XYZ file of C-alpha atoms in Angstrom:
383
model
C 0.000 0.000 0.000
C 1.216 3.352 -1.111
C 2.128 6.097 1.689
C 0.466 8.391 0.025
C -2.227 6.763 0.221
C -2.084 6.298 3.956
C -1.731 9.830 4.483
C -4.675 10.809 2.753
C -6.174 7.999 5.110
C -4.814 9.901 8.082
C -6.878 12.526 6.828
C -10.448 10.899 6.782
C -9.532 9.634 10.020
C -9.829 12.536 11.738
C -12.893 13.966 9.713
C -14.548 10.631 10.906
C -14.169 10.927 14.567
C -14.988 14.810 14.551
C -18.485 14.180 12.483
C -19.698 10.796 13.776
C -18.380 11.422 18.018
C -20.818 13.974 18.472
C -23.495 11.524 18.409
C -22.360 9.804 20.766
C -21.453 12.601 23.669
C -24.218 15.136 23.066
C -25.336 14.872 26.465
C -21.733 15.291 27.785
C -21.569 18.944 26.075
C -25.051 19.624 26.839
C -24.333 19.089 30.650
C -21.047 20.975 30.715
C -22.716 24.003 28.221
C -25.966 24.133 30.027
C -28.096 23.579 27.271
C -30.843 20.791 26.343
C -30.172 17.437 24.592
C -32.165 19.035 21.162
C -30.463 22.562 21.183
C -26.904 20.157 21.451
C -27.980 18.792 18.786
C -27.266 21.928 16.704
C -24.259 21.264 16.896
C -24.709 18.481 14.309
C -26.256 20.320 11.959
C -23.658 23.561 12.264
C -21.082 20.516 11.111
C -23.140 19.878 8.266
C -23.701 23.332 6.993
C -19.700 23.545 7.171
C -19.839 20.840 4.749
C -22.458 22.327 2.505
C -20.519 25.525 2.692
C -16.550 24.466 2.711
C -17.570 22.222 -0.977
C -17.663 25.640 -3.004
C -15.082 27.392 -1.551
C -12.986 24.659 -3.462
C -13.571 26.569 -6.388
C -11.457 29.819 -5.044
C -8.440 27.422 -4.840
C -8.685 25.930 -8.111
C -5.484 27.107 -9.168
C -3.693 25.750 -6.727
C -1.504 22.644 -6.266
C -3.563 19.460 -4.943
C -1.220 19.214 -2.577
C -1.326 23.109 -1.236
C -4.496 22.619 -0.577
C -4.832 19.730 1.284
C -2.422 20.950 3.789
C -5.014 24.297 4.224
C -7.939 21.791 4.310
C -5.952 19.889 7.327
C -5.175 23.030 8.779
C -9.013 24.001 8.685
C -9.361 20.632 10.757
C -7.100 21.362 13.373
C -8.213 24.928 13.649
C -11.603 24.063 14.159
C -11.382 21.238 16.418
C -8.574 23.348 18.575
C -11.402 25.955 19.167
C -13.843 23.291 19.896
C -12.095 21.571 22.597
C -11.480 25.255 24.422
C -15.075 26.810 23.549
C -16.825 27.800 26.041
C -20.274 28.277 25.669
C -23.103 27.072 23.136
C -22.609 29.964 20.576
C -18.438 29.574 20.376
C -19.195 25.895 19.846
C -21.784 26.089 17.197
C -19.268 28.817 15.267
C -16.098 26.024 15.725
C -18.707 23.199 14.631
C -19.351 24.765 11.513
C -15.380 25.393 10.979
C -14.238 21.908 11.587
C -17.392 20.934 9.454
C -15.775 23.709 6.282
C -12.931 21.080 5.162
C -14.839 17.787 5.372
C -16.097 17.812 1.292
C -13.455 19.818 0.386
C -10.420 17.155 1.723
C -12.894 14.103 0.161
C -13.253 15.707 -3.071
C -9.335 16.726 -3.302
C -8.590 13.729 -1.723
C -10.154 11.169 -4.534
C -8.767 13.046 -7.093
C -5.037 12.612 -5.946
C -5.948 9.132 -4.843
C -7.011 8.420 -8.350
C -4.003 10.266 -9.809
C -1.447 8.230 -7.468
C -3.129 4.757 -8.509
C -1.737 1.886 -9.911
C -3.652 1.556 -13.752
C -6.968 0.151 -13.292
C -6.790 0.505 -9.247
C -8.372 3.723 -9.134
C -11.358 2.782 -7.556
C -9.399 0.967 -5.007
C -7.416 3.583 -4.243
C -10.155 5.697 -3.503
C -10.945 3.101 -0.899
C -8.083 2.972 0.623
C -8.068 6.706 0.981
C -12.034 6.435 2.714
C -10.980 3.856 5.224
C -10.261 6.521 7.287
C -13.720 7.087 7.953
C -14.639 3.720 8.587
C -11.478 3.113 10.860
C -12.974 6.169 12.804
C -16.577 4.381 13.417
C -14.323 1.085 14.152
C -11.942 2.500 16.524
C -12.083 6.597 16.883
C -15.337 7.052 18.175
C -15.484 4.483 20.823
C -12.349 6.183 21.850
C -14.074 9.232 22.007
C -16.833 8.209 23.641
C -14.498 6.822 27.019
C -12.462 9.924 27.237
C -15.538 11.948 27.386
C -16.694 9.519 29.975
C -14.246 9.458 31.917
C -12.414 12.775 31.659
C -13.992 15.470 29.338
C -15.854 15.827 26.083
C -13.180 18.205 25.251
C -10.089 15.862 25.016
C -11.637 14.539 22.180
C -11.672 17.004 20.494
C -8.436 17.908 21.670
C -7.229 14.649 20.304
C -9.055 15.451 16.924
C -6.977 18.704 17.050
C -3.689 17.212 17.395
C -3.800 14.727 14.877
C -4.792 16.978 12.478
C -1.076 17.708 13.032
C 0.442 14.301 12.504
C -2.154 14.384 9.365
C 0.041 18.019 7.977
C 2.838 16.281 8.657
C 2.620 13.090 6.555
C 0.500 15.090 3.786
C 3.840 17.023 3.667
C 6.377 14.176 3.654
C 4.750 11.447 2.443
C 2.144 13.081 -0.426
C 3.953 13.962 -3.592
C 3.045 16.882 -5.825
C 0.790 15.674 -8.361
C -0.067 16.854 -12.036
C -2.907 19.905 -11.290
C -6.599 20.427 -12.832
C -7.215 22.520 -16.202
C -8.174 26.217 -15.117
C -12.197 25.625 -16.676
C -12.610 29.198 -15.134
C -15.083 29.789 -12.465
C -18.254 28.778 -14.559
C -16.475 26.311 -15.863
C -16.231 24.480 -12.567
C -19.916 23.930 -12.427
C -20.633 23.558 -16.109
C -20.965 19.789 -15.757
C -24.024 20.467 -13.433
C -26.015 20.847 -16.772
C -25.699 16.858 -17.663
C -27.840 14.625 -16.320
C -25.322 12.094 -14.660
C -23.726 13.412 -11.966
C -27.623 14.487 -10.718
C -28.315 11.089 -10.942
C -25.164 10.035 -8.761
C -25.809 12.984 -6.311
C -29.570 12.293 -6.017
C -29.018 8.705 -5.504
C -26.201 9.567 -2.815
C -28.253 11.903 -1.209
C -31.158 9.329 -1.075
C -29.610 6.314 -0.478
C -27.569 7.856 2.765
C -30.912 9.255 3.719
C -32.727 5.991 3.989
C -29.819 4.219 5.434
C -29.865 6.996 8.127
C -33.374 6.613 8.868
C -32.556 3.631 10.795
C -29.069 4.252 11.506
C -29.935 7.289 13.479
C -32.041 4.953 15.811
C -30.051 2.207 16.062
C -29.405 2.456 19.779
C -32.954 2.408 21.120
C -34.058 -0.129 18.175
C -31.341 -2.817 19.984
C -32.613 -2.149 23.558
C -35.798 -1.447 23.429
C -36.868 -3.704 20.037
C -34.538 -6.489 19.713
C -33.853 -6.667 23.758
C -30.237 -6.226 24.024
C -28.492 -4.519 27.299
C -27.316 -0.880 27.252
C -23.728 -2.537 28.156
C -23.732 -4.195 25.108
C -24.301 -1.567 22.596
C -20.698 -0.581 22.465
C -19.526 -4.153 21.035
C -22.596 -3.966 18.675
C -21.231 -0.968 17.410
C -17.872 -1.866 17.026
C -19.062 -4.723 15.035
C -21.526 -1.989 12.921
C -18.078 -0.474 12.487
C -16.154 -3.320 10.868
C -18.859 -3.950 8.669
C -18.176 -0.425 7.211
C -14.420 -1.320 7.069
C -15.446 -4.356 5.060
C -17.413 -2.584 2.883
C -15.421 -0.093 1.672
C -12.639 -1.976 0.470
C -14.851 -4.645 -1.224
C -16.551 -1.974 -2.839
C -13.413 -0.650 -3.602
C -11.835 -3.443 -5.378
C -14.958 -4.694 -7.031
C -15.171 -1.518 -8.883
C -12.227 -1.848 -10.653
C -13.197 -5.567 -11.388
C -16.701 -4.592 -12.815
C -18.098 -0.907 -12.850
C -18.220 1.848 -9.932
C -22.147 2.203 -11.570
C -22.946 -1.741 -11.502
C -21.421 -1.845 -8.096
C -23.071 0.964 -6.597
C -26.930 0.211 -8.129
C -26.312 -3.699 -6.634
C -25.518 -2.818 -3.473
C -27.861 -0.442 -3.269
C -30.629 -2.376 -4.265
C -29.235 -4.585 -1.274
C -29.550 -2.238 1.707
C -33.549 -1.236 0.290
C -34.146 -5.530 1.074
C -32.102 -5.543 4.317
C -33.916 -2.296 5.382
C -36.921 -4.237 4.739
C -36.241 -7.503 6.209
C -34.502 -5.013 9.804
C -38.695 -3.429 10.607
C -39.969 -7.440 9.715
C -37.129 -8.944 11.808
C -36.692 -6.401 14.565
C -37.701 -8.207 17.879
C -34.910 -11.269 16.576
C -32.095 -9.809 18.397
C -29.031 -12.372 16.321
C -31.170 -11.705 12.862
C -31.224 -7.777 13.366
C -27.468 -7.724 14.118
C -26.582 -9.424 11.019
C -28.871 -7.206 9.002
C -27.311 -4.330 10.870
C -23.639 -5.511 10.071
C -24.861 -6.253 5.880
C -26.226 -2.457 6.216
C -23.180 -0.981 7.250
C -20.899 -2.780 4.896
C -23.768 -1.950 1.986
C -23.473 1.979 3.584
C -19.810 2.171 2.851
C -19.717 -0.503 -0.124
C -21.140 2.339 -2.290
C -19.036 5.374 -1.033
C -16.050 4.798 -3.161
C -18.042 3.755 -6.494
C -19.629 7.360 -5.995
C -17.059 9.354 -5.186
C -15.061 8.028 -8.684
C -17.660 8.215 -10.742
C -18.457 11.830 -10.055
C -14.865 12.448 -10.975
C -15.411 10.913 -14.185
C -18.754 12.748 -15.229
C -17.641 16.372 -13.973
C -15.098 17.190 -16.276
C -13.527 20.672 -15.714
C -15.550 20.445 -12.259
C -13.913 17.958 -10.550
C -13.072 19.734 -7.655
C -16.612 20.785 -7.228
C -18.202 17.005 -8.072
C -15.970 15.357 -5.633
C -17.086 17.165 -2.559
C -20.337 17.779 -3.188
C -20.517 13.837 -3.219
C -19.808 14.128 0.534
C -22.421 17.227 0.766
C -25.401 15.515 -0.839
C -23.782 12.644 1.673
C -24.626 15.248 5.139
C -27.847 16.068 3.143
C -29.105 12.711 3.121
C -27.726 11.928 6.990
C -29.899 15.230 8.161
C -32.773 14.325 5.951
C -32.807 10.858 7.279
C -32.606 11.501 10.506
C -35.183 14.015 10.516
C -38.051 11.442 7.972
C -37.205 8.336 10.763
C -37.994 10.570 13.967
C -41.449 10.989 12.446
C -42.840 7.644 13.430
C -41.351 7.625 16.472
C -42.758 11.130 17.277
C -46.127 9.515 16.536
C -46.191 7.163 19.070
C -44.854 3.890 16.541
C -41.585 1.446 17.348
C -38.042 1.935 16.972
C -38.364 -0.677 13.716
C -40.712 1.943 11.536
C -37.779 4.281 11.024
C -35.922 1.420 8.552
C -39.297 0.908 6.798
C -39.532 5.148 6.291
C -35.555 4.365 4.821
C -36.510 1.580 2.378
C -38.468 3.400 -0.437
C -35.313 5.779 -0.350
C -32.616 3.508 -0.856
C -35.275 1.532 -3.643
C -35.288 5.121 -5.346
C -31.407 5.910 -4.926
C -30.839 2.337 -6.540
C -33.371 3.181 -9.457
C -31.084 6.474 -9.976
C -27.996 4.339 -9.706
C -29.330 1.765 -12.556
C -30.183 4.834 -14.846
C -26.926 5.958 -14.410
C -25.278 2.607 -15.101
C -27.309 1.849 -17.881
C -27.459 4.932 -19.728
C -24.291 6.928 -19.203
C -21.646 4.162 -18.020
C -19.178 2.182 -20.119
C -19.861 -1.002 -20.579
C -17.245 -3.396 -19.191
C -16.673 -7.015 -20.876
């Protein structure tokens, strides 16, 4: 494995813990901030608009080396998590949120473009992969991390420790990431002047959607366990390490089935996948062994699909790729908020923890309609 590659690992690593940890210690800050459970959960959403946000600012630095400007992008990171870990009260928080939340598109988007650049020939996809592990590393390993030292110490030395690898990430971007051929100069219209084909809607709509349904149930996954299938509150954080190694799985066999077949083919099939499982999760709820496995085959489908969309929006924005690359990641947030937001409505209205996956299934159905249409109509055919 190149050390490039690693480095740009390093990377997603630390964008993984900062976006997915909150989850897990919003009542931590909300005790120490003196503010309520909901209004903590603003911070979540500040992240997210620094994604939405951060993606066109991309398009400022088009000029500059790939390499340039992932070292600002990891500087954002540290910057943002820095101030988080010191802020002290809800307002400085939700301002640092939505900094550490600016680089998150921006370092995927740059990130699978050098990735793709530094490949081996016809290992692209897989090198994408390797460069998203990060991410899934951080569900696997960074976040139950997180969750402890906030436990047992403070909310704020994780994001302390966020912080300070962002420096070891600067570090290794700098030694170990080599300067790699730039992007043609398309101009600023130029840079969204792929917007007006049809495919990379397709890809972003079926990103957006597919997320979204996924996080229907995902969002809910704790009380659906306890309170559905009947396991312990002790043993949620083993259930979620294994949710985490499914997404590890997932992303390097969707990886490395990409190159073998199509990023399209691959992306629509698995798709199609998590829209039964979702299915199967409300029918098979109260079987605590079934909805594990259907919770571990979700997570690896969640992830299996990243790196097929992130490469094939680089392929279908041409003179945008920049822009198409991270806003892969922000129609990614969109669909996390959206889905979060749909699968609290039947719980809100007095129904079980299982109706949120059955609110997710029609969307991941639809994103793998939009995925087929894409594969059919606009990508290569492979023998």
């Amino acid at each position: 494995m190149k050390k490039s590659l690693i480095a740009l690992s390093f990377g997603t690593l630390g964008l993984g813990i900062a976006e997915f940890v909150m989850m897990a210690i919003l009542p931590y800050i909300a005790t120490d901030l003196h503010i309520s459970i909901p209004t903590a959960g603003h911070l979540i959403s500040a992240y997210a608009l620094g994604v939405c946000a951060g993606a066109p600012l991309l398009t400022l630095a088009r000029r500059r080396p790939l390499k340039n400007i992932l070292l600002g992008l990891a500087t954002l990171m540290m910057a943002g998590n820095l101030f988080a870990s010191v802020a002290p009260n809800y307002w400085t928080m939700l301002i640092a949120r939505f900094i550490s939340g600016l680089p998150h598109g921006a370092y995927f988007g740059v990130s699978s473009i050098v990735a793709e650049k530094l490949a081996d020939k016809g290992k692209g996809s897989e090198a994408v992969s390797i460069m998203i592990a990060g991410m899934t590393i951080a569900n696997l390993f960074g976040v139950p991390l997180g969750t402890s030292l906030s436990t047992l110490l403070s909310w704020r030395l994780t994001f302390l420790l966020v912080g300070v690898w962002s420096l070891i990430v600067l570090y290794f971007i700098w030694k170990w990431v080599p300067q790699v051929e730039g992007l043609p100069d398309t101009g600023f219209k130029g840079q969204f002047r792929f917007l007006k084909t049809k495919a990379p809607w397709l890809i972003l709509g079926a990103t957006l959607l597919g997320n979204g349904g996924v996080f229907c149930w995902y969002s809910y996954i704790n009380p659906l366990l306890t309170q559905v299938s009947g396991f312990s509150a002790e043993s949620i954080t083993l259930l979620m390490v294994l949710a985490g190694f499914g997404m590890v799985v997932g992303n390097l066999l969707g990886g490395r089935l990409s190159d073998l077949y199509t990023p399209g083919r691959v992306a629509a099939c698995t798709q199609f996948i998590l829209f039964v499982a979702l299915l199967a999760i409300f029918f098979a709820a109260p079987t605590g062994w079934l909805t594990v496995l259907l919770m571990c085959l979700c997570t690896t489908g969640l992830f299996a699909v990243s790196s097929p969309q992130q490469i094939s929006i680089i392929h279908f924005a041409k003179g945008g790729e920049l822009l198409g690359a991270a806003c892969v990641q922000v129609a990614f947030n969109l669909g996390n908020a959206i889905g979060a937001f749909l699968g609290g409505l039947p719980i809100e209205a007095g129904l079980g923890y299982q109706y949120p996956a059955l609110i997710g299934a029609p969307l991941a159905l639809v994103g793998s309609v939009l995925l087929m249409l894409f594969y059919k109509k606009y990508e290569p055919q492979r023998a």
